Structures are given as structure tokens and as C-alpha cells.
Amino acid sequence: MFDRLIRFVGSIKLAVPLLTTIIGILIWATFYESQVGSATVQQEIYKSPWFGALMFVLALNLTVSAMSRYPWRGGRKIGFALTHLGLVVIIAGSAAVIHLGMEGMLLLRTDGGAGDRLRVQGDLLEIVRDGELEQASIFIKQDGSVIPRRIGDLELTAYTDNAVEEISFAEGGTVANPGVRLSLASDRMGQTIERTLVAFPDVYSKVSLGPAELELIVTEDEADLNRLLHSQKNQHPWGELEIATATKQYTVDVKANKSKTLRVGDLKVAVEDFYPDFRLNRNKQPATASENYDNPAVALEVSSPQGKERWYIFGKLDFPPVRTLISGEAISDLSFNYRVQPPATKDYFRVIASADKLYYAAKSSTQFKSGSLAPGQTVTPGWADFRITLDEYLPHTQVQRQIMPATDKQIQGKPALLVTTQSGQKTWLPWGEASAIADGENTIYAAFSPKLYQIPFGIKLEDFIVDRNEGSESVAMWTSQIRIEDPSNDISEQRKVWMNHPTWYKGWKIAQASWNPGDLQQSTLQVKREPAWVTALTWIGSALVILGIGIMFYAPAIHKKLRQSAAMTATESEIEENSENLEREFTDSCRKAPGFRYGDIRHG
């Protein structure tokens, strides 16, 4: 019974239907790939357990078929065995590439640091319930279906690649969070605009309306309230700098003293520069990113009899100053405090919430007005014929967020995953954000995020070079100049990568994948791991197949030709030997005859 089974496993009766099935699947997969993409075909077919089982049975059939012809005598049997062995090695190498290889994309920027996290195929779903973390890889098909269908207590119901966040505000929060609903009406424009402002989070406290701005400000300070309710010209547009030593304190105007040196006791303080939006440029030098007061800073050079220092003082209270010793000794008992008020927008309407009352302050190009504000009250800010009405005041505003698929295709949203709990609660999980899901009395925390893989070294993009054809703007070639940083092995090497010219590092292949014509500080690399022994398997298997086919087809003919040549050589030798024997016998007979003369034989 066992012998019959072995014979069947290695027989052509199994090989023919098996090969027919595999070839049919590959033909179908080619057409299927054009519809759903290569990623789906890889996941559903080539990496599937059932396709792996088919290839394993084929490898087993080839192995048993080759072993059944042992001992391998003669060219055909040797070639047959080598060809089958080569095919088995190729199948093993292909399986190793699919299941042991790693491939991902790495987005780098010249103004960023070294990257070591690849964006690999698939996504990741993380679920935390009762303090226990569960992670699972998920795959999303082009039709929006998700594999697997269930992870833990969550059913993965649907997917959309264009979801938007809908924000709503309602009264009923547990903490004080003032909010107002305003309506702006214009008879000339024939429209009414409704907006809601909330004190916290800060992003919802301000709304821009072109050249004008709506803002909600919360204050409990009487002096601050008085300042907001009265139009005041900014006397210090670049702010004021407080200088404190061990014995004295000074306040100076930054704009008035730029490029000047101030005497502060035995110190000299030089106001070198002012940066409205402080940044470090690509050369790591101080610069301003814009004229907006997003990160105001002032540069100082401070000298004393003992030494010299450079200071960068920031207007944001949570940004500590940057202090560098230029020469000599550090200066002691010295501190700075920098206060700067960003310039107000040209036109604004501010709702000011104090401890027990609402106020407003409205500024236009022609007037400034302020006063108390109550629900239902209408104010004309001086913006053409616009009227602003306070529709509702919400003392305890609650911010409610809801993720929904975008119905308008013109809106650019983000991917989201729809999950359903066991109690039937449906929730859209936005890509790259953590979400809390209320499931009865319990709360489930879930995050739908990209799947990343950390490589054992870092890659930094030092420069991105675009070569153009002479006399035109057409691109000839683009090159990424990278640096491989491997601190664990104390290695830092510079490499260059361009199209079809990858570089290798410790079994990892680094190739140029794409670039952004609109941003030449960005480059995308393909990083792929394929162990050397896996590459060797595919090469060895191919060589064995070629060698086996050559031996199987050409060895018998060569052997036959060699045998014929050997037979002909043996026949010629035998004829020559027989001729010599006959001549020798004839000569001996003549010598014995009476009257024989040797010359008669030679001249006869």
C-alpha cells in the first residue's frame, strides 16, 4: 500500500493535473491582478496557504520522481534528476522570498533626520480592552473588504479611503468651557453664515473669514479685560525684553534697539536680530520661516569682562532660551524675559468671556467698538453691511467628534475603518489616530494605523540631485545621496542611489523608488531584505535546471559519437595489425622457397 502511494506521488498521473491546475491559477491570477492590483493578488493567492500547499505537493512530486530513478546511470537519468532537483530548489527559493523577505518604502527629507521605519504592505489594528493589548495585521482589498473579518471582540465591517471628521458642539460638559454660536448676515450678499467658537481646545477658538477674524477669548483679569475692550496701538511691535542682573532690572524695546549695544552695569548686550517665526534652515542657521508671529525670537550677544555669550530668547513661555558660550567664562546672575504681542488682524470680532459676563470688541478699517454682549444681541462690526448676532451661549461646551465617509468626492479626507462591537455599536476609526469606543459599560480603545517595520540601521538623505537635459527643463536623472548610519557597529557610510543602480548593506537592498517634482527635498526609497542564501537558492536552482536539460538532451548524442569514434579507431588498428601479420607470413614463406633472393621480393 505504501509503495503504491509513493509511486503515485512521484508519477506523471499526479504531475499532469497538478501542473494544469497551477498553470490555470497563474493565468487567472494575471487577469485578476489587472482588476484588483498586485497587492491583493499577493495576499489572496501567492501568499495564501492553499497555493503554498499546491507548490509543496509539486516539489514533493518532483523529488519522489527523481529519487525513483536512482541509481542515475546514463546521461538521460542524470539530466532528469538534475532538472527535477533544480525545480525543487527554485520552488524553495520562491517560497523563501515570499515568506522570509521584507520590502517597504522609506520617505526621507534632506531637512529631516535618519529614518529607520519602513512602510510595509498592509495596516495594523491595535485594540486595548481591560488593560490587555492585542495587535493584528489587516489587509484591505480594493473593494473595501477587510481581511480578516474579526479581531478580538471587534468585527471589521467596512473601509473607506475618504473619511472626514464632523465636529459638533453641545452644552453638557463636566468642566467650564465657554462657547458661543454666532450668525453673520449680509443683505447685500444675500447670505447668512453660522459659526461656533469654543475656548478649548484652542484650535476652535478662532475662525478666519478672509480679511477678518472671529475669536473667543477667556479672561478673568480686570486689566486684561480693560485692554481688550479698548483700542490700543501697539507701542512695541517687536516686543519688550526684560534684562535682570543680580542688582538691577532693565526693560528695552527690541525694535528700537536692534543693531545697538546696551550698557547693563558691567555687561554689554547687543540686540543682533529679530525673528518673527524662528527656524533653523537646511544649513542649521537661524532664519525666519514667515512674517507671522508663530515663534518670535530675538538674538543677543552678551559680553562681560570674563567672557562672551550668544543668547536666543523666545516669546513663547514654554520655550527655554538657547545659550552658547563664545569665549571666556560663563556669565552668572543673568536672566531674560521676552514679551511680544502678535499684531492684530486688520478686522476682527472678539467675544470676551469674563468670570460672569460676555463682552465684545469689534475692529474694522474705519472704527473700533466694544461693549457687553447677551444672547440675541446683534452688533454691526463695520464690515460692509454685515451684522453679527450671538445666537447662543454655552458655558460648559462639549466637543463631539464623529468620523463619517465623505459624500462629496471633491473633499479630500483620510482613510478610516468601520468596526462593530459585540453589542452592535458601529464606529469609524480614522487612520493614524487612537479612538475610544463605548461598548455598554466598557470602553474599548482602538487604533488603525500604518504597518511599520524597523530596520537595524538608519538612512539619512543628505542631498537630492536632479540632472536635466542640456538646453531644456526635461529631467535626465535623479539621484539620492544618502548616508547609512549604524551606531551599533560604529559605521557611517555615504552612498548614492539612482534608478536601476541600488546599493546594498548587510543583506538589505536600497533602491530609488520615486521622487516629488514639487519638493526636491524629498525622496522615497525602496528598502528590501533578501538573505544571501535565498538569492543563492534561486541561482543554484536555475543552474541545475539548465545543466540537467543540457545533459538530458545532449549527453546521449555525445556518448554515441564517442562510442562510434572509439569503434572506428579499434577497427583501423585491427586492420593494420592483420596486414602486418599477413606481410610477415608471406615473407617467411618466400625465404623458405629454393632459389629465393630477397631482392626479387623488393623489386618484383
mmCIF file of C-alpha atoms in Angstrom, residues 140 144-146 158-164 403-406 413-418 428-429 431 448:
data_model
loop_
_atom_site.group_PDB
_atom_site.id
_atom_site.type_symbol
_atom_site.label_atom_id
_atom_site.label_comp_id
_atom_site.label_asym_id
_atom_site.label_seq_id
_atom_site.Cartn_x
_atom_site.Cartn_y
_atom_site.Cartn_z
ATOM 1 C CA ILE A 140 -7.712 45.928 2.762
ATOM 2 C CA GLY A 144 -13.200 47.906 0.647
ATOM 3 C CA SER A 145 -13.471 44.461 2.211
ATOM 4 C CA VAL A 146 -11.095 43.698 5.064
ATOM 5 C CA ALA A 158 -16.026 48.192 6.046
ATOM 6 C CA TYR A 159 -13.326 50.581 4.874
ATOM 7 C CA THR A 160 -13.244 53.953 3.131
ATOM 8 C CA ASP A 161 -10.250 55.855 1.819
ATOM 9 C CA ASN A 162 -12.015 59.222 2.116
ATOM 10 C CA ALA A 163 -13.480 59.932 5.549
ATOM 11 C CA VAL A 164 -13.935 63.335 7.152
ATOM 12 C CA ILE A 403 -15.858 60.228 11.608
ATOM 13 C CA MET A 404 -18.008 59.743 8.514
ATOM 14 C CA PRO A 405 -17.319 58.808 4.870
ATOM 15 C CA ALA A 406 -17.206 61.920 2.697
ATOM 16 C CA GLY A 413 -10.308 63.150 3.612
ATOM 17 C CA LYS A 414 -8.346 60.347 5.229
ATOM 18 C CA PRO A 415 -8.758 56.544 5.342
ATOM 19 C CA ALA A 416 -10.994 55.063 8.035
ATOM 20 C CA LEU A 417 -12.023 51.582 9.197
ATOM 21 C CA LEU A 418 -15.571 50.771 10.336
ATOM 22 C CA TRP A 428 -15.278 54.660 12.238
ATOM 23 C CA LEU A 429 -11.599 54.552 13.237
ATOM 24 C CA TRP A 431 -6.220 56.259 10.065
ATOM 25 C CA PHE A 448 -5.985 51.898 12.944
#
